[in-house]
Short mmCIF file of C-alpha atoms in Angstrom, two decimals:
data_model
loop_
_atom_site.label_atom_id
_atom_site.label_comp_id
_atom_site.label_asym_id
_atom_site.label_seq_id
_atom_site.Cartn_x
_atom_site.Cartn_y
_atom_site.Cartn_z
CA UNK A 1 41.99 50.74 -15.21
CA UNK A 2 42.43 52.04 -18.51
CA UNK A 3 41.13 50.00 -21.66
CA UNK A 4 43.62 50.72 -24.78
CA UNK A 5 40.87 49.15 -26.65
CA UNK A 6 38.89 51.94 -26.56
CA UNK A 7 41.03 54.54 -27.59
CA UNK A 8 42.56 52.34 -30.37
CA UNK A 9 38.93 52.28 -31.44
CA UNK A 10 38.18 55.70 -31.41
CA UNK A 11 41.43 56.77 -33.05
CA UNK A 12 40.82 53.90 -36.01
CA UNK A 13 37.55 56.16 -36.31
CA UNK A 14 39.08 59.51 -36.86
CA UNK A 15 42.98 58.70 -37.52
CA UNK A 16 42.98 58.98 -41.40
CA UNK A 17 41.58 62.74 -41.48
CA UNK A 18 44.17 63.45 -38.86
CA UNK A 19 47.48 65.48 -39.81
CA UNK A 20 50.78 64.91 -37.29
CA UNK A 21 49.52 68.11 -35.08
CA UNK A 22 45.81 66.97 -34.68
CA UNK A 23 47.13 63.02 -34.24
CA UNK A 24 49.27 64.03 -31.31
CA UNK A 25 46.31 66.60 -30.05
CA UNK A 26 44.15 63.64 -29.89
CA UNK A 27 46.74 61.47 -28.25
CA UNK A 28 47.34 64.10 -25.63
CA UNK A 29 43.65 64.49 -24.98
CA UNK A 30 43.24 60.84 -24.56
CA UNK A 31 46.11 60.62 -22.19
CA UNK A 32 44.99 63.41 -19.93
CA UNK A 33 41.06 62.06 -19.78
CA UNK A 34 42.80 58.52 -18.88
CA UNK A 35 44.91 59.89 -16.09
CA UNK A 36 47.67 58.41 -14.08
CA UNK A 37 49.36 56.01 -17.17
CA UNK A 38 47.10 57.36 -19.63
CA UNK A 39 50.30 58.71 -21.63
CA UNK A 40 51.62 54.60 -22.00
CA UNK A 41 48.26 53.57 -22.77
CA UNK A 42 47.63 56.02 -25.42
CA UNK A 43 51.08 55.12 -26.81
CA UNK A 44 50.41 51.77 -27.10
CA UNK A 45 47.09 52.13 -28.31
CA UNK A 46 47.57 54.88 -31.15
CA UNK A 47 51.09 54.00 -32.13
CA UNK A 48 52.24 57.56 -31.58
CA UNK A 49 55.39 58.24 -29.39
CA UNK A 50 55.06 59.20 -25.67
CA UNK A 51 57.63 62.37 -26.66
CA UNK A 52 55.04 63.03 -29.23
CA UNK A 53 51.96 62.74 -26.91
CA UNK A 54 54.08 64.90 -24.29
CA UNK A 55 54.28 67.79 -26.66
CA UNK A 56 50.57 67.11 -27.68
CA UNK A 57 50.17 68.20 -23.61
CA UNK A 58 52.24 71.30 -23.94
CA UNK A 59 50.25 72.37 -26.85
CA UNK A 60 46.88 71.63 -24.61
CA UNK A 61 48.42 73.98 -21.80
CA UNK A 62 49.72 76.74 -24.35
CA UNK A 63 46.85 76.90 -27.63
CA UNK A 64 48.87 79.86 -28.85
CA UNK A 65 51.76 77.48 -29.72
CA UNK A 66 49.25 75.59 -32.22
CA UNK A 67 50.47 77.66 -35.59
CA UNK A 68 52.67 77.55 -38.01
CA UNK A 69 53.06 74.73 -40.96
CA UNK A 70 51.97 71.21 -40.94
CA UNK A 71 54.35 68.73 -42.40
CA UNK A 72 52.62 66.90 -45.09
CA UNK A 73 52.51 63.04 -45.00
CA UNK A 74 55.13 61.31 -45.75
CA UNK A 75 57.84 63.92 -44.66
CA UNK A 76 60.45 63.92 -42.35
CA UNK A 77 63.62 61.73 -42.17
CA UNK A 78 63.45 58.03 -43.89
CA UNK A 79 63.07 55.14 -41.59
CA UNK A 80 66.31 53.70 -40.29
CA UNK A 81 65.83 50.47 -42.15
CA UNK A 82 65.24 52.24 -45.58
CA UNK A 83 68.58 53.93 -45.46
CA UNK A 84 70.57 50.80 -43.59
CA UNK A 85 69.71 47.98 -45.20
CA UNK A 86 71.64 45.28 -43.32
CA UNK A 87 70.27 47.01 -39.62
CA UNK A 88 67.54 44.59 -39.03
CA UNK A 89 69.24 41.74 -40.14
CA UNK A 90 72.29 42.19 -37.60
CA UNK A 91 69.86 42.78 -35.12
CA UNK A 92 68.31 39.56 -35.54
CA UNK A 93 71.98 37.84 -35.30
CA UNK A 94 72.18 39.91 -31.90
CA UNK A 95 68.96 38.19 -30.55
CA UNK A 96 69.28 34.79 -31.90
CA UNK A 97 71.74 33.81 -28.89
CA UNK A 98 69.31 35.58 -26.29
CA UNK A 99 65.96 34.82 -27.56
CA UNK A 100 63.99 32.64 -25.20
CA UNK A 101 61.13 30.38 -26.10
CA UNK A 102 59.85 28.75 -29.00
CA UNK A 103 61.69 30.19 -32.23
CA UNK A 104 59.04 28.67 -34.45
CA UNK A 105 56.46 31.02 -32.76
CA UNK A 106 55.70 34.22 -34.28
CA UNK A 107 55.66 35.88 -30.93
CA UNK A 108 59.11 35.92 -29.00
CA UNK A 109 61.23 37.86 -26.35
CA UNK A 110 64.71 38.80 -25.53
CA UNK A 111 66.68 39.26 -22.18
CA UNK A 112 69.15 41.77 -23.64
CA UNK A 113 68.37 45.41 -22.87
CA UNK A 114 67.75 48.05 -25.31
CA UNK A 115 70.81 50.12 -24.37
CA UNK A 116 73.05 46.61 -25.14
CA UNK A 117 71.67 46.00 -28.35
CA UNK A 118 72.10 49.48 -29.34
CA UNK A 119 75.69 49.41 -28.33
CA UNK A 120 76.36 46.29 -29.96
CA UNK A 121 74.55 47.92 -33.14
CA UNK A 122 76.79 50.76 -32.83
CA UNK A 123 79.93 49.00 -32.34
CA UNK A 124 79.08 47.09 -36.17
CA UNK A 125 78.94 50.36 -37.69
CA UNK A 126 75.47 51.36 -37.66
CA UNK A 127 73.85 54.55 -36.25
CA UNK A 128 71.14 54.05 -33.86
CA UNK A 129 69.97 54.86 -30.24
CA UNK A 130 68.36 52.91 -27.56
CA UNK A 131 64.94 54.58 -27.97
CA UNK A 132 64.88 52.92 -31.69
CA UNK A 133 65.44 49.61 -30.38
CA UNK A 134 61.66 48.84 -29.47
CA UNK A 135 60.32 49.92 -32.55
CA UNK A 136 63.04 47.70 -34.69
CA UNK A 137 62.13 44.93 -32.41
CA UNK A 138 58.62 45.21 -33.06
CA UNK A 139 59.19 44.93 -36.76
CA UNK A 140 60.83 41.53 -35.67
CA UNK A 141 57.74 40.49 -34.06
CA UNK A 142 59.53 40.51 -30.42
CA UNK A 143 57.41 41.30 -27.47
CA UNK A 144 58.14 41.99 -23.76
CA UNK A 145 56.44 38.69 -22.11
CA UNK A 146 56.84 37.55 -18.16
CA UNK A 147 57.94 33.60 -17.43
CA UNK A 148 55.16 30.86 -17.66
CA UNK A 149 55.84 27.89 -15.71
CA UNK A 150 55.38 24.80 -18.52
CA UNK A 151 58.23 22.96 -18.34
CA UNK A 152 58.46 19.65 -16.33
CA UNK A 153 61.47 18.80 -14.65
CA UNK A 154 63.09 15.58 -15.30
CA UNK A 155 61.80 13.02 -13.06
CA UNK A 156 64.44 9.92 -11.54
CA UNK A 157 63.66 6.46 -13.32
CA UNK A 158 63.95 5.12 -10.10
CA UNK A 159 61.81 7.04 -8.42
CA UNK A 160 59.19 4.37 -7.75
CA UNK A 161 61.21 2.34 -6.92
CA UNK A 162 62.62 4.50 -3.82
CA UNK A 163 58.91 4.71 -2.14
CA UNK A 164 58.22 1.28 -3.17
CA UNK A 165 61.41 0.27 -1.22
CA UNK A 166 60.75 2.76 1.81
CA UNK A 167 57.06 1.94 1.84
CA UNK A 168 58.29 -2.05 2.41
CA UNK A 169 60.68 -0.97 5.10
CA UNK A 170 58.00 0.68 6.86
CA UNK A 171 55.54 -2.31 6.80
CA UNK A 172 58.04 -4.43 8.22
CA UNK A 173 59.18 -2.21 10.84
CA UNK A 174 55.46 -1.91 11.94
CA UNK A 175 55.08 -5.74 12.01
CA UNK A 176 58.22 -6.18 14.13
CA UNK A 177 56.59 -3.78 16.69
CA UNK A 178 59.21 -0.99 16.11
CA UNK A 179 58.76 2.35 15.71
CA UNK A 180 58.34 4.40 12.32
CA UNK A 181 58.64 8.34 12.46
CA UNK A 182 58.11 10.98 9.63
CA UNK A 183 60.22 14.04 9.97
CA UNK A 184 59.46 17.03 7.96
CA UNK A 185 60.54 20.54 8.39
CA UNK A 186 59.05 23.75 7.40
CA UNK A 187 60.73 27.47 6.07
CA UNK A 188 62.03 30.03 8.52
CA UNK A 189 59.33 32.42 9.33
CA UNK A 190 60.13 35.77 10.94
CA UNK A 191 58.37 36.02 14.43
CA UNK A 192 55.76 38.99 14.94
CA UNK A 193 53.04 40.60 13.32
CA UNK A 194 53.49 40.02 9.68
CA UNK A 195 51.04 39.53 6.75
CA UNK A 196 50.06 36.39 5.78
CA UNK A 197 48.05 34.50 3.19
CA UNK A 198 44.70 33.75 4.10
CA UNK A 199 41.85 35.47 6.12
CA UNK A 200 39.97 35.10 9.48
CA UNK A 201 36.87 36.48 11.20
CA UNK A 202 37.14 39.59 12.66
CA UNK A 203 34.71 42.71 13.50
CA UNK A 204 33.76 44.59 10.32
CA UNK A 205 36.27 47.63 9.85
CA UNK A 206 38.90 46.21 12.02
CA UNK A 207 41.35 43.94 10.32
CA UNK A 208 44.33 42.56 12.05
CA UNK A 209 47.13 45.23 11.78
CA UNK A 210 50.72 43.97 10.39
CA UNK A 211 53.85 45.36 9.77
CA UNK A 212 54.22 46.79 6.16
CA UNK A 213 57.38 45.44 5.51
CA UNK A 214 58.68 41.99 6.18
CA UNK A 215 62.21 42.94 7.69
CA UNK A 216 63.16 40.25 10.26
CA UNK A 217 62.72 41.74 14.29
CA UNK A 218 66.29 41.89 15.30
CA UNK A 219 65.36 40.59 18.94
CA UNK A 220 62.43 38.24 17.97
CA UNK A 221 64.28 36.56 14.97
CA UNK A 222 63.07 33.69 13.02
CA UNK A 223 61.26 30.16 14.14
CA UNK A 224 62.30 26.81 12.33
CA UNK A 225 59.88 24.11 12.91
CA UNK A 226 60.92 20.71 13.01
CA UNK A 227 58.15 17.85 12.99
CA UNK A 228 58.25 14.37 14.11
CA UNK A 229 55.24 12.17 13.57
CA UNK A 230 55.39 8.36 15.00
CA UNK A 231 52.74 6.71 12.49
CA UNK A 232 52.27 3.87 14.72
CA UNK A 233 51.06 5.48 17.85
CA UNK A 234 49.51 8.23 15.91
CA UNK A 235 51.55 10.61 18.26
CA UNK A 236 54.18 13.53 17.74
CA UNK A 237 55.67 16.94 18.34
CA UNK A 238 56.58 20.20 16.81
CA UNK A 239 60.16 21.28 18.17
CA UNK A 240 60.39 25.03 17.29
CA UNK A 241 64.06 26.69 17.42
CA UNK A 242 63.49 30.54 18.05
CA UNK A 243 66.26 33.00 17.56
CA UNK A 244 68.00 35.61 15.33
CA UNK A 245 70.29 32.64 14.02
CA UNK A 246 68.29 29.29 14.37
CA UNK A 247 70.42 26.20 15.10
CA UNK A 248 71.63 23.82 12.13
CA UNK A 249 69.09 21.69 10.65
CA UNK A 250 70.76 18.25 11.78
CA UNK A 251 71.37 19.31 15.45
CA UNK A 252 67.66 20.76 16.07
CA UNK A 253 66.20 17.18 13.92
CA UNK A 254 68.11 15.14 16.49
CA UNK A 255 66.97 17.06 19.50
CA UNK A 256 63.53 16.51 17.92
CA UNK A 257 63.78 13.14 17.41
CA UNK A 258 64.86 12.59 21.30
CA UNK A 259 62.05 14.83 22.62
CA UNK A 260 60.00 12.67 20.79
CA UNK A 261 61.05 9.78 21.87
CA UNK A 262 60.54 10.32 25.45
CA UNK A 263 56.94 11.73 25.03
CA UNK A 264 56.12 8.71 23.36
CA UNK A 265 58.14 5.63 24.46
CA UNK A 266 54.92 3.98 26.09
CA UNK A 267 52.19 4.60 23.52
CA UNK A 268 55.20 2.80 20.58
CA UNK A 269 56.92 0.77 22.85
CA UNK A 270 60.38 2.38 22.46
CA UNK A 271 63.25 0.97 24.20
#
């Protein structure tokens, strides 16, 4: 795994004495040394554009091209934010409806693509390409981030009362000698040698061979297991429905209850 912090530390040590050409050569050498993903890592660590690192790699392959004048620091076209005073503010207005996360925090992210943001800015009269949008977003303290599970779903105020009612009814039915069953259903699972979480003991170097993809087998189909458990009799059964198109839940649950009723009738005292 590439460590961008090491590249950043080396660049900080020598970056002040580098000109435009030597900066891209430095970034190109770091990218080539890092291997796969090196261009992206070097760009993140040094702040040099990937296109510049690409030109640096070409220069390394063709040393004869390392000739000619080098622009002095500060030369070149001025930044868009200097020539277009309202660009950042207009971009900020576009981001507000699409901003996710806490707006009071300095790190935020958006759901609109670079192309859509660039098109919207062009429609407002700005001259900007989608490749410039990431730099503008960075100046506004926006970053790409993944979702994080932190929000709790709403709670039903009668949730505890519902479970108390169920528990009281179960106790009353058991005291009267009547059966009480618990029914649960598992999700549909494809039948066949598929990868599952967990591990098992096997001879060294001989793991179980499973399919690469989880496509459903047209002949074996899926299985839907329905379980019924008699609490008082401490007995139950599982009724799996197998086939390309499993039956509807209500019909299969009813069959499972009838099957459990016949198998546990004597133990539970069903009539």
